[in-house]
mmCIF file of C-alpha atoms and ligand atoms in Angstrom:
data_model
loop_
_atom_site.group_PDB
_atom_site.id
_atom_site.type_symbol
_atom_site.label_atom_id
_atom_site.label_comp_id
_atom_site.label_asym_id
_atom_site.label_seq_id
_atom_site.Cartn_x
_atom_site.Cartn_y
_atom_site.Cartn_z
ATOM 1 C CA MET N 1 0.000 0.000 0.000
ATOM 2 C CA PHE N 2 2.732 2.448 0.978
ATOM 3 C CA ARG N 3 4.746 1.474 -2.098
ATOM 4 C CA ASN N 4 1.785 2.365 -4.338
ATOM 5 C CA GLN N 5 1.364 5.674 -2.640
ATOM 6 C CA LEU N 6 5.053 6.383 -3.011
ATOM 7 C CA ASN N 7 4.722 5.805 -6.737
ATOM 8 C CA SER N 8 1.995 8.426 -6.972
ATOM 9 C CA THR N 9 2.576 12.059 -7.807
ATOM 10 C CA ASN N 10 1.912 12.994 -4.189
ATOM 11 C CA LEU N 11 5.422 11.848 -3.169
ATOM 12 C CA PRO N 12 6.537 14.447 -0.566
ATOM 13 C CA LYS N 13 3.276 14.094 1.440
ATOM 14 C CA CYS N 14 3.424 10.287 1.346
ATOM 15 C CA ARG N 15 7.047 10.281 2.404
ATOM 16 C CA LEU N 16 6.160 12.428 5.382
ATOM 17 C CA PHE N 17 3.343 10.021 6.291
ATOM 18 C CA TRP N 18 5.699 7.047 5.863
ATOM 19 C CA GLN N 19 8.332 8.691 8.062
ATOM 20 C CA LEU N 20 5.693 9.408 10.710
ATOM 21 C CA CYS N 21 4.585 5.760 10.642
ATOM 22 C CA GLN N 22 8.210 4.652 10.983
ATOM 23 C CA ALA N 23 8.849 7.081 13.840
ATOM 24 C CA THR N 24 5.746 5.880 15.704
ATOM 25 C CA THR N 25 6.710 2.230 15.232
ATOM 26 C CA ASN N 26 10.243 2.960 16.492
ATOM 27 C CA GLN N 27 8.852 4.877 19.443
ATOM 28 C CA ILE N 28 6.514 2.002 20.365
ATOM 29 C CA GLN N 29 9.394 -0.472 20.066
ATOM 30 C CA THR N 30 11.667 1.696 22.208
ATOM 31 C CA GLN N 31 8.917 2.190 24.793
ATOM 32 C CA THR N 32 8.262 -1.565 24.944
ATOM 33 C CA GLN N 33 11.967 -2.223 25.349
ATOM 34 C CA THR N 34 12.478 0.408 28.032
ATOM 35 C CA GLN N 35 9.350 -0.705 29.862
ATOM 36 C CA THR N 36 10.795 -4.199 30.271
ATOM 37 C CA ARG N 37 14.425 -3.156 30.751
ATOM 38 C CA GLN N 38 14.534 -1.060 33.815
ATOM 39 C CA PHE N 39 17.236 -1.833 36.340
ATOM 40 C CA ARG N 40 20.621 -0.303 37.000
ATOM 41 C CA VAL N 41 22.971 -3.053 38.113
ATOM 42 C CA ALA N 42 26.424 -2.299 39.521
ATOM 43 C CA VAL N 43 29.207 -4.868 39.308
ATOM 44 C CA ILE N 44 32.012 -4.137 41.765
ATOM 45 C CA GLY N 45 35.231 -5.913 40.732
ATOM 46 C CA ALA N 46 33.987 -5.754 37.151
ATOM 47 C CA ALA N 47 37.376 -6.022 35.435
ATOM 48 C CA GLY N 48 38.070 -9.407 37.029
ATOM 49 C CA GLY N 49 37.660 -12.991 35.944
ATOM 50 C CA ILE N 50 34.022 -13.135 37.092
ATOM 51 C CA GLY N 51 33.203 -9.459 36.588
ATOM 52 C CA GLN N 52 33.755 -9.353 32.821
ATOM 53 C CA PRO N 53 31.669 -12.375 31.790
ATOM 54 C CA LEU N 54 29.021 -11.378 34.349
ATOM 55 C CA ALA N 55 28.835 -7.927 32.750
ATOM 56 C CA LEU N 56 28.505 -9.563 29.325
ATOM 57 C CA LEU N 57 25.635 -11.792 30.479
ATOM 58 C CA LEU N 58 23.860 -8.883 32.190
ATOM 59 C CA MET N 59 24.225 -6.782 29.011
ATOM 60 C CA THR N 60 22.018 -9.315 27.259
ATOM 61 C CA ASN N 61 19.397 -9.453 30.030
ATOM 62 C CA LYS N 62 16.242 -7.640 28.966
ATOM 63 C CA LEU N 63 15.679 -6.317 32.488
ATOM 64 C CA VAL N 64 18.957 -4.373 32.698
ATOM 65 C CA THR N 65 18.861 -0.752 31.499
ATOM 66 C CA GLU N 66 22.196 0.379 32.842
ATOM 67 C CA LEU N 67 25.343 -1.442 33.881
ATOM 68 C CA ALA N 68 27.685 0.373 36.260
ATOM 69 C CA LEU N 69 31.075 -1.288 36.112
ATOM 70 C CA HIS N 70 33.602 -0.576 38.834
ATOM 71 C CA ASP N 71 37.066 -1.900 39.536
ATOM 72 C CA LEU N 72 40.317 -0.572 40.939
ATOM 73 C CA GLU N 73 41.691 -1.378 37.484
ATOM 74 C CA ALA N 74 40.520 0.541 34.429
ATOM 75 C CA THR N 75 37.075 -0.478 33.190
ATOM 76 C CA LYS N 76 36.946 1.979 30.267
ATOM 77 C CA GLY N 77 38.334 -0.408 27.660
ATOM 78 C CA PHE N 78 36.106 -3.404 28.221
ATOM 79 C CA GLY N 79 33.215 -1.064 29.069
ATOM 80 C CA LYS N 80 33.579 0.507 25.603
ATOM 81 C CA ASP N 81 33.767 -2.969 24.086
ATOM 82 C CA LEU N 82 30.535 -4.024 25.826
ATOM 83 C CA SER N 83 28.826 -0.767 24.853
ATOM 84 C CA HIS N 84 28.912 -1.800 21.166
ATOM 85 C CA ILE N 85 26.615 -4.771 21.818
ATOM 86 C CA SER N 86 23.269 -4.114 20.150
ATOM 87 C CA THR N 87 21.041 -4.041 23.210
ATOM 88 C CA VAL N 88 19.564 -0.871 24.754
ATOM 89 C CA CYS N 89 21.584 -1.338 27.958
ATOM 90 C CA LYS N 90 23.895 1.598 28.721
ATOM 91 C CA VAL N 91 27.372 0.988 30.113
ATOM 92 C CA LYS N 92 28.867 3.302 32.739
ATOM 93 C CA PRO N 93 32.513 2.523 33.547
ATOM 94 C CA TYR N 94 34.061 3.696 36.829
ATOM 95 C CA PHE N 95 37.439 2.981 38.392
ATOM 96 C CA GLY N 96 39.676 3.782 41.330
ATOM 97 C CA GLU N 97 38.819 4.369 44.973
ATOM 98 C CA ASP N 98 36.385 7.214 44.206
ATOM 99 C CA GLY N 99 34.594 5.425 41.408
ATOM 100 C CA MET N 100 32.967 2.803 43.646
ATOM 101 C CA LYS N 101 30.644 5.340 45.237
ATOM 102 C CA LYS N 102 29.557 6.624 41.812
ATOM 103 C CA ALA N 103 28.931 3.104 40.538
ATOM 104 C CA ILE N 104 26.821 2.181 43.561
ATOM 105 C CA LYS N 105 24.759 5.373 43.687
ATOM 106 C CA GLY N 106 21.359 4.887 42.083
ATOM 107 C CA SER N 107 21.801 1.144 41.521
ATOM 108 C CA HIS N 108 18.922 -1.235 42.175
ATOM 109 C CA ILE N 109 21.263 -4.200 42.494
ATOM 110 C CA VAL N 110 24.933 -4.290 43.498
ATOM 111 C CA MET N 111 26.878 -7.457 42.752
ATOM 112 C CA ILE N 112 30.199 -7.578 44.612
ATOM 113 C CA THR N 113 32.895 -9.740 43.088
ATOM 114 C CA ALA N 114 35.871 -7.582 44.088
ATOM 115 C CA GLY N 115 38.699 -9.387 45.827
ATOM 116 C CA MET N 116 41.316 -12.094 45.555
ATOM 117 C CA PRO N 117 40.575 -15.593 44.294
ATOM 118 C CA ARG N 118 42.407 -18.504 45.962
ATOM 119 C CA LYS N 119 45.349 -20.526 44.716
ATOM 120 C CA PRO N 120 45.868 -24.305 44.885
ATOM 121 C CA GLY N 121 46.388 -25.383 48.509
ATOM 122 C CA GLN N 122 44.569 -22.364 49.970
ATOM 123 C CA THR N 123 41.167 -22.477 51.643
ATOM 124 C CA ARG N 124 38.548 -19.793 50.966
ATOM 125 C CA ASP N 125 39.046 -18.702 54.562
ATOM 126 C CA PHE N 126 42.644 -17.775 53.708
ATOM 127 C CA LEU N 127 41.196 -14.847 51.696
ATOM 128 C CA PHE N 128 39.407 -13.286 54.669
ATOM 129 C CA ASP N 129 42.103 -10.754 55.657
ATOM 130 C CA THR N 130 42.398 -9.432 52.102
ATOM 131 C CA ASN N 131 38.765 -9.564 51.039
ATOM 132 C CA GLY N 132 37.039 -8.664 54.334
ATOM 133 C CA PRO N 133 38.019 -4.959 54.159
ATOM 134 C CA ILE N 134 37.076 -4.726 50.453
ATOM 135 C CA VAL N 135 33.587 -6.070 51.138
ATOM 136 C CA ALA N 136 33.227 -3.913 54.267
ATOM 137 C CA ARG N 137 33.943 -0.760 52.274
ATOM 138 C CA ALA N 138 31.593 -1.680 49.442
ATOM 139 C CA ALA N 139 28.818 -2.526 51.930
ATOM 140 C CA CYS N 140 29.337 0.754 53.759
ATOM 141 C CA LEU N 141 29.024 2.686 50.481
ATOM 142 C CA VAL N 142 25.835 0.778 49.590
ATOM 143 C CA SER N 143 24.442 1.693 52.985
ATOM 144 C CA HIS N 144 25.139 5.385 52.321
ATOM 145 C CA TYR N 145 24.446 5.730 48.599
ATOM 146 C CA ALA N 146 21.976 2.974 47.673
ATOM 147 C CA PRO N 147 20.316 1.843 50.919
ATOM 148 C CA LYS N 148 17.413 0.230 49.028
ATOM 149 C CA ALA N 149 19.662 -1.763 46.698
ATOM 150 C CA LEU N 150 19.745 -5.551 46.763
ATOM 151 C CA VAL N 151 23.315 -6.697 47.368
ATOM 152 C CA GLY N 152 24.766 -9.976 46.149
ATOM 153 C CA ILE N 153 28.148 -10.938 47.574
ATOM 154 C CA ILE N 154 30.220 -13.303 45.473
ATOM 155 C CA THR N 155 33.596 -12.512 47.074
ATOM 156 C CA ASN N 156 35.056 -15.286 49.252
ATOM 157 C CA PRO N 157 34.979 -16.445 51.946
ATOM 158 C CA VAL N 158 31.220 -15.938 51.504
ATOM 159 C CA ASN N 159 30.444 -17.586 54.876
ATOM 160 C CA ALA N 160 32.271 -14.816 56.762
ATOM 161 C CA VAL N 161 32.332 -11.749 54.479
ATOM 162 C CA VAL N 162 28.533 -11.587 54.167
ATOM 163 C CA VAL N 163 28.479 -11.169 57.951
ATOM 164 C CA VAL N 164 31.173 -8.482 57.623
ATOM 165 C CA ALA N 165 28.917 -6.705 55.097
ATOM 166 C CA ALA N 166 25.918 -6.910 57.435
ATOM 167 C CA GLU N 167 27.948 -5.484 60.337
ATOM 168 C CA ALA N 168 29.416 -2.739 58.126
ATOM 169 C CA MET N 169 25.917 -1.743 57.015
ATOM 170 C CA LYS N 170 24.658 -1.711 60.601
ATOM 171 C CA GLN N 171 27.573 0.543 61.568
ATOM 172 C CA ALA N 172 26.884 2.780 58.564
ATOM 173 C CA GLY N 173 23.282 3.144 59.710
ATOM 174 C CA SER N 174 21.285 1.267 57.109
ATOM 175 C CA TYR N 175 20.997 -2.527 57.038
ATOM 176 C CA ASP N 176 18.050 -4.513 55.778
ATOM 177 C CA PRO N 177 18.538 -8.307 56.139
ATOM 178 C CA LYS N 178 16.011 -8.844 53.363
ATOM 179 C CA ARG N 179 18.342 -7.150 50.883
ATOM 180 C CA LEU N 180 21.713 -8.795 51.577
ATOM 181 C CA PHE N 181 22.663 -12.118 49.956
ATOM 182 C CA GLY N 182 25.707 -14.362 49.854
ATOM 183 C CA VAL N 183 25.636 -15.848 46.364
ATOM 184 C CA THR N 184 25.686 -19.654 46.639
ATOM 185 C CA THR N 185 24.022 -20.296 43.263
ATOM 186 C CA LEU N 186 27.167 -21.959 41.890
ATOM 187 C CA ASP N 187 26.663 -24.837 44.346
ATOM 188 C CA VAL N 188 23.126 -25.322 42.989
ATOM 189 C CA VAL N 189 24.369 -25.045 39.397
ATOM 190 C CA ARG N 190 27.013 -27.706 40.087
ATOM 191 C CA ALA N 191 24.455 -29.953 41.777
ATOM 192 C CA GLU N 192 22.124 -29.669 38.760
ATOM 193 C CA LYS N 193 24.975 -30.390 36.358
ATOM 194 C CA PHE N 194 26.487 -33.376 38.184
ATOM 195 C CA ILE N 195 23.100 -34.943 38.967
ATOM 196 C CA GLY N 196 21.904 -34.323 35.399
ATOM 197 C CA GLU N 197 25.002 -36.072 34.045
ATOM 198 C CA HIS N 198 24.527 -39.005 36.424
ATOM 199 C CA MET N 199 20.825 -39.474 35.649
ATOM 200 C CA ASP N 200 21.137 -38.575 31.958
ATOM 201 C CA VAL N 201 18.560 -35.813 32.445
ATOM 202 C CA HIS N 202 18.903 -32.235 31.163
ATOM 203 C CA PRO N 203 20.286 -30.099 34.051
ATOM 204 C CA TYR N 204 17.458 -27.566 33.444
ATOM 205 C CA GLU N 205 15.023 -30.241 34.632
ATOM 206 C CA ILE N 206 16.829 -30.888 37.916
ATOM 207 C CA ARG N 207 15.646 -28.997 41.010
ATOM 208 C CA ILE N 208 17.554 -29.520 44.246
ATOM 209 C CA PRO N 209 17.914 -27.288 47.296
ATOM 210 C CA VAL N 210 21.515 -26.783 48.435
ATOM 211 C CA VAL N 211 21.464 -25.362 51.957
ATOM 212 C CA GLY N 212 24.064 -24.151 54.498
ATOM 213 C CA GLY N 213 26.979 -22.072 53.308
ATOM 214 C CA HIS N 214 29.612 -21.922 50.586
ATOM 215 C CA ALA N 215 32.670 -23.931 51.673
ATOM 216 C CA GLY N 216 33.348 -27.653 52.017
ATOM 217 C CA THR N 217 30.981 -29.459 54.372
ATOM 218 C CA THR N 218 28.879 -26.333 54.909
ATOM 219 C CA ILE N 219 27.520 -27.004 51.390
ATOM 220 C CA VAL N 220 24.627 -29.442 51.936
ATOM 221 C CA PRO N 221 22.718 -30.654 48.849
ATOM 222 C CA ILE N 222 19.373 -32.159 49.898
ATOM 223 C CA PHE N 223 19.217 -35.207 47.623
ATOM 224 C CA SER N 224 16.030 -36.520 49.266
ATOM 225 C CA GLN N 225 14.196 -33.506 47.760
ATOM 226 C CA CYS N 226 15.751 -33.776 44.303
ATOM 227 C CA GLN N 227 13.283 -33.517 41.445
ATOM 228 C CA PRO N 228 13.021 -35.722 39.471
ATOM 229 C CA ARG N 229 13.675 -38.302 42.200
ATOM 230 C CA PHE N 230 17.397 -39.121 42.405
ATOM 231 C CA LYS N 231 18.289 -42.558 41.074
ATOM 232 C CA GLY N 232 21.330 -44.007 42.819
ATOM 233 C CA ASP N 233 22.450 -45.693 46.034
ATOM 234 C CA LYS N 234 23.961 -44.115 49.173
ATOM 235 C CA LYS N 235 27.516 -44.543 47.846
ATOM 236 C CA CYS N 236 26.596 -42.745 44.671
ATOM 237 C CA ILE N 237 24.938 -39.882 46.597
ATOM 238 C CA ALA N 238 28.005 -39.569 48.843
ATOM 239 C CA SER N 239 30.315 -39.284 45.853
ATOM 240 C CA ILE N 240 28.200 -36.592 44.135
ATOM 241 C CA VAL N 241 27.809 -34.676 47.426
ATOM 242 C CA LYS N 242 31.609 -34.714 47.755
ATOM 243 C CA ARG N 243 32.017 -33.462 44.184
ATOM 244 C CA ILE N 244 29.582 -30.574 44.778
ATOM 245 C CA GLN N 245 31.351 -29.673 48.036
ATOM 246 C CA THR N 246 34.767 -29.701 46.368
ATOM 247 C CA GLY N 247 33.725 -28.315 42.965
ATOM 248 C CA GLY N 248 35.635 -25.109 43.684
ATOM 249 C CA ASP N 249 38.837 -27.039 44.489
ATOM 250 C CA GLU N 250 38.436 -29.003 41.246
ATOM 251 C CA VAL N 251 38.510 -25.752 39.228
ATOM 252 C CA VAL N 252 41.286 -24.160 41.322
ATOM 253 C CA ARG N 253 43.469 -27.235 40.720
ATOM 254 C CA ALA N 254 42.707 -27.299 36.991
ATOM 255 C CA LYS N 255 43.559 -23.590 36.657
ATOM 256 C CA ALA N 256 46.869 -24.329 38.403
ATOM 257 C CA GLY N 257 47.473 -20.967 40.068
ATOM 258 C CA LYS N 258 45.537 -18.837 37.564
ATOM 259 C CA GLY N 259 42.482 -18.266 39.754
ATOM 260 C CA SER N 260 39.253 -20.048 40.560
ATOM 261 C CA ALA N 261 35.875 -20.541 38.882
ATOM 262 C CA THR N 262 34.974 -17.516 36.779
ATOM 263 C CA LEU N 263 32.755 -18.526 33.839
ATOM 264 C CA SER N 264 30.516 -20.937 35.754
ATOM 265 C CA MET N 265 30.345 -18.324 38.534
ATOM 266 C CA ALA N 266 29.386 -15.586 36.084
ATOM 267 C CA TYR N 267 26.618 -17.866 34.771
ATOM 268 C CA ALA N 268 25.425 -18.538 38.333
ATOM 269 C CA ALA N 269 25.576 -14.841 39.307
ATOM 270 C CA ALA N 270 23.676 -13.811 36.176
ATOM 271 C CA ARG N 271 20.967 -16.359 37.011
ATOM 272 C CA PHE N 272 20.794 -15.073 40.580
ATOM 273 C CA THR N 273 20.666 -11.410 39.462
ATOM 274 C CA ASN N 274 17.855 -12.276 37.062
ATOM 275 C CA ALA N 275 15.872 -13.860 39.912
ATOM 276 C CA LEU N 276 16.390 -10.709 42.040
ATOM 277 C CA MET N 277 15.209 -8.492 39.175
ATOM 278 C CA ARG N 278 12.132 -10.635 38.543
ATOM 279 C CA GLY N 279 11.317 -10.257 42.235
ATOM 280 C CA LEU N 280 11.784 -6.477 42.028
ATOM 281 C CA LYS N 281 9.351 -6.413 39.119
ATOM 282 C CA GLY N 282 6.833 -8.481 41.087
ATOM 283 C CA LYS N 283 7.183 -11.390 38.649
ATOM 284 C CA SER N 284 7.222 -15.019 39.695
ATOM 285 C CA CYS N 285 10.433 -17.004 39.717
ATOM 286 C CA ALA N 286 11.419 -20.408 41.072
ATOM 287 C CA PRO N 287 13.015 -20.103 44.541
ATOM 288 C CA GLU N 288 16.798 -19.694 44.605
ATOM 289 C CA CYS N 289 19.041 -20.569 47.538
ATOM 290 C CA ALA N 290 21.203 -17.808 49.037
ATOM 291 C CA TYR N 291 23.161 -17.251 52.247
ATOM 292 C CA VAL N 292 21.133 -14.752 54.293
ATOM 293 C CA GLU N 293 20.496 -13.667 57.861
ATOM 294 C CA SER N 294 18.225 -16.359 59.179
ATOM 295 C CA ASP N 295 16.561 -17.885 62.227
ATOM 296 C CA VAL N 296 16.034 -21.208 60.477
ATOM 297 C CA THR N 297 18.959 -22.787 62.410
ATOM 298 C CA ASP N 298 21.297 -21.712 65.232
ATOM 299 C CA ALA N 299 23.657 -20.202 62.687
ATOM 300 C CA PRO N 300 22.938 -16.475 62.250
ATOM 301 C CA PHE N 301 23.379 -16.745 58.467
ATOM 302 C CA PHE N 302 22.275 -19.776 56.506
ATOM 303 C CA SER N 303 21.389 -20.575 52.911
ATOM 304 C CA THR N 304 17.879 -21.886 52.201
ATOM 305 C CA PRO N 305 15.488 -21.553 49.253
ATOM 306 C CA LEU N 306 14.100 -18.006 48.961
ATOM 307 C CA THR N 307 11.407 -16.306 46.938
ATOM 308 C CA PHE N 308 12.176 -12.719 45.981
ATOM 309 C CA GLY N 309 9.829 -9.762 45.857
ATOM 310 C CA ARG N 310 9.870 -5.983 45.454
ATOM 311 C CA LYS N 311 11.808 -5.516 48.723
ATOM 312 C CA GLY N 312 14.228 -8.421 48.479
ATOM 313 C CA ILE N 313 13.340 -11.611 50.334
ATOM 314 C CA LYS N 314 9.593 -12.190 50.100
ATOM 315 C CA LYS N 315 9.641 -15.634 51.651
ATOM 316 C CA ASN N 316 12.338 -17.763 53.269
ATOM 317 C CA HIS N 317 11.167 -21.323 52.665
ATOM 318 C CA GLY N 318 13.364 -22.612 55.485
ATOM 319 C CA LEU N 319 14.865 -26.069 55.664
ATOM 320 C CA PRO N 320 13.363 -28.618 53.294
ATOM 321 C CA LYS N 321 12.266 -32.043 54.549
ATOM 322 C CA MET N 322 15.434 -34.044 55.181
ATOM 323 C CA ASN N 323 16.452 -37.629 55.918
ATOM 324 C CA GLU N 324 18.623 -38.529 58.933
ATOM 325 C CA SER N 325 21.889 -38.318 57.009
ATOM 326 C CA GLU N 326 21.026 -34.833 55.683
ATOM 327 C CA LYS N 327 20.028 -33.653 59.167
ATOM 328 C CA LYS N 328 23.473 -34.732 60.421
ATOM 329 C CA GLN N 329 25.168 -32.842 57.593
ATOM 330 C CA VAL N 330 23.167 -29.701 58.419
ATOM 331 C CA LYS N 331 24.227 -29.994 62.066
ATOM 332 C CA VAL N 332 27.891 -30.037 61.034
ATOM 333 C CA ALA N 333 27.312 -27.084 58.701
ATOM 334 C CA VAL N 334 25.578 -25.055 61.426
ATOM 335 C CA GLU N 335 28.537 -25.419 63.817
ATOM 336 C CA ALA N 336 31.024 -24.284 61.155
ATOM 337 C CA LEU N 337 28.790 -21.397 60.070
ATOM 338 C CA LYS N 338 28.425 -20.150 63.644
ATOM 339 C CA GLN N 339 32.214 -19.833 63.745
ATOM 340 C CA SER N 340 32.377 -18.038 60.381
ATOM 341 C CA ALA N 341 29.713 -15.573 61.502
ATOM 342 C CA ALA N 342 31.552 -14.958 64.788
ATOM 343 C CA LYS N 343 34.723 -14.223 62.797
ATOM 344 C CA GLY N 344 32.873 -11.639 60.685
ATOM 345 C CA VAL N 345 31.365 -9.916 63.726
ATOM 346 C CA GLU N 346 34.671 -9.940 65.638
ATOM 347 C CA TYR N 347 36.490 -8.369 62.682
ATOM 348 C CA MET N 348 33.994 -5.535 62.385
ATOM 349 C CA ASN N 349 33.999 -4.949 66.144
ATOM 350 C CA LYS N 350 37.789 -4.583 66.010
ATOM 351 C CA MET N 351 37.475 -2.144 63.109
ATOM 352 C CA ARG N 352 35.129 -0.005 65.196
ATOM 353 C CA GLU N 353 37.534 0.185 68.166
HETATM 354 N N1 LIG Z 1 30.545 -17.164 45.629
HETATM 355 C C1 LIG Z 1 31.088 -18.021 44.807
HETATM 356 O O1 LIG Z 1 30.493 -19.069 44.513
HETATM 357 C C2 LIG Z 1 32.392 -17.708 44.134
HETATM 358 C C3 LIG Z 1 32.780 -18.414 42.985
HETATM 359 C C4 LIG Z 1 33.969 -18.088 42.362
HETATM 360 C C5 LIG Z 1 34.782 -17.079 42.898
HETATM 361 N N2 LIG Z 1 34.382 -16.430 44.009
HETATM 362 C C6 LIG Z 1 35.194 -15.339 44.576
HETATM 363 O O2 LIG Z 1 34.993 -14.150 43.817
HETATM 364 C C7 LIG Z 1 36.110 -13.278 44.001
HETATM 365 C C8 LIG Z 1 36.586 -12.739 42.666
HETATM 366 O O3 LIG Z 1 37.074 -13.781 41.853
HETATM 367 P P1 LIG Z 1 37.687 -13.472 40.400
HETATM 368 O O4 LIG Z 1 38.073 -14.768 39.828
HETATM 369 O O5 LIG Z 1 36.806 -12.568 39.634
HETATM 370 O O6 LIG Z 1 39.010 -12.668 40.825
HETATM 371 P P2 LIG Z 1 39.878 -11.665 39.930
HETATM 372 O O7 LIG Z 1 41.156 -11.432 40.629
HETATM 373 O O8 LIG Z 1 39.931 -12.143 38.529
HETATM 374 O O9 LIG Z 1 39.001 -10.337 39.943
HETATM 375 C C9 LIG Z 1 38.799 -9.599 41.085
HETATM 376 C C10 LIG Z 1 38.722 -8.136 40.695
HETATM 377 O O10 LIG Z 1 38.482 -7.383 41.870
HETATM 378 C C11 LIG Z 1 39.177 -6.174 41.720
HETATM 379 N N3 LIG Z 1 39.352 -5.525 43.014
HETATM 380 C C12 LIG Z 1 40.198 -5.834 44.029
HETATM 381 N N4 LIG Z 1 40.036 -4.972 45.045
HETATM 382 C C13 LIG Z 1 39.065 -4.111 44.671
HETATM 383 C C14 LIG Z 1 38.452 -2.989 45.279
HETATM 384 N N5 LIG Z 1 38.821 -2.573 46.499
HETATM 385 N N6 LIG Z 1 37.504 -2.330 44.601
HETATM 386 C C15 LIG Z 1 37.117 -2.729 43.367
HETATM 387 N N7 LIG Z 1 37.667 -3.780 42.731
HETATM 388 C C16 LIG Z 1 38.639 -4.453 43.376
HETATM 389 C C17 LIG Z 1 40.494 -6.549 41.073
HETATM 390 O O11 LIG Z 1 41.106 -5.429 40.460
HETATM 391 C C18 LIG Z 1 40.017 -7.602 40.062
HETATM 392 O O12 LIG Z 1 39.739 -7.024 38.807
HETATM 393 C C19 LIG Z 1 37.145 -14.114 44.738
HETATM 394 O O13 LIG Z 1 37.131 -13.773 46.104
HETATM 395 C C20 LIG Z 1 36.672 -15.537 44.559
HETATM 396 O O14 LIG Z 1 37.100 -16.390 45.585
HETATM 397 C C21 LIG Z 1 33.209 -16.736 44.632
HETATM 398 O O1 LIG Z 2 36.603 -22.362 45.110
HETATM 399 C C1 LIG Z 2 36.785 -21.150 45.069
HETATM 400 O O2 LIG Z 2 37.709 -20.600 45.657
HETATM 401 C C2 LIG Z 2 35.876 -20.306 44.229
HETATM 402 C C3 LIG Z 2 34.431 -20.572 44.459
HETATM 403 O O3 LIG Z 2 34.070 -20.415 45.788
HETATM 404 C C4 LIG Z 2 33.960 -21.892 43.907
HETATM 405 O O4 LIG Z 2 33.206 -22.596 44.580
HETATM 406 O O5 LIG Z 2 34.333 -22.222 42.766
#
């Protein structure tokens, strides 16, 4: 129809009409895109092994409007690179000590991945002295400049530094336990992958809660609640549990001194961020496990399945039904997590003195 009109003698008028139609269509498309893409997400430690692939995955998430990328190292180069990707997401690179505040300000979600990864032979706990202060500072800035933001902490040792973050936020004057999360999604991702491989089922179809914390025996996959029902004997379960608990060591060894899990972690963090954003939008999402302040056990922080909403945690589903062996594993985890939490609190108390 438009082509016919364009062939007529009335060309200038038709062209104007055509341009108006085009402009309206573009406007509608842009509005639709911006209506669905509406969150500013800050990645702190963005130039690192996890930060870069996480930024790439978030760039392609329809819910992200703006990515604030901060690192002590320069973020301008890879920020520029990302900014050429044909999505409507804007990239804002920041660096240096001052840049963190600017990256955090105005963000709906802050993902913290800043800090050292471990080397073969080291435990995650070994990183506490280096990474504790980094997380404390970031948490303090969130408290001041984005007190309503949801904060995901990836930096290790998660079991202790999430407590450091909580204490830092309390000291800074704004802490909401519903908005602070230790990211343990990689343990769930590993469980889905290893169980999927064992049962010859697509990992997307596996659902299994992994409760506790994020180190060794504090990682407790609840096989009795695996869906579809796990097929395998006790020996088989024990060997997959062990592999999930030591998945991080497996990668650290394979990388032979060049860091720890980055790509699988970026995948897990992107999945977790997406779940947080769906909650913020009031959309439904399958529960995800995360390490949060909790009264589910005697440990002050504990990972259990959570449903997210507009203000962070909407529902903590608590401990799933467990068999005797799983209950024993949780007991062991609780004792270790009490110690990790005490370490985090003690550190922040010393900082205050
Ligand atoms: N939660 C988990 O499941 C999980 C999984 C994998 C790794 N991790 C942890 O994530 C952390 C990061 O791992 P990575 O492989 O990306 O390390 P990396 O060394 O590749 O990157 C870390 C980045 O943090 C930056 N950084 C350091 N101090 C900073 C500060 N004060 N402000 C801003 N940026 C700062 C560094 O410049 C670097 O670019 C490690 O502590 C690692 O143990 C956690
Ligand atoms: O193992 C590590 O140090 C990194 C991370 O916590 C992981 O589980 O891969």
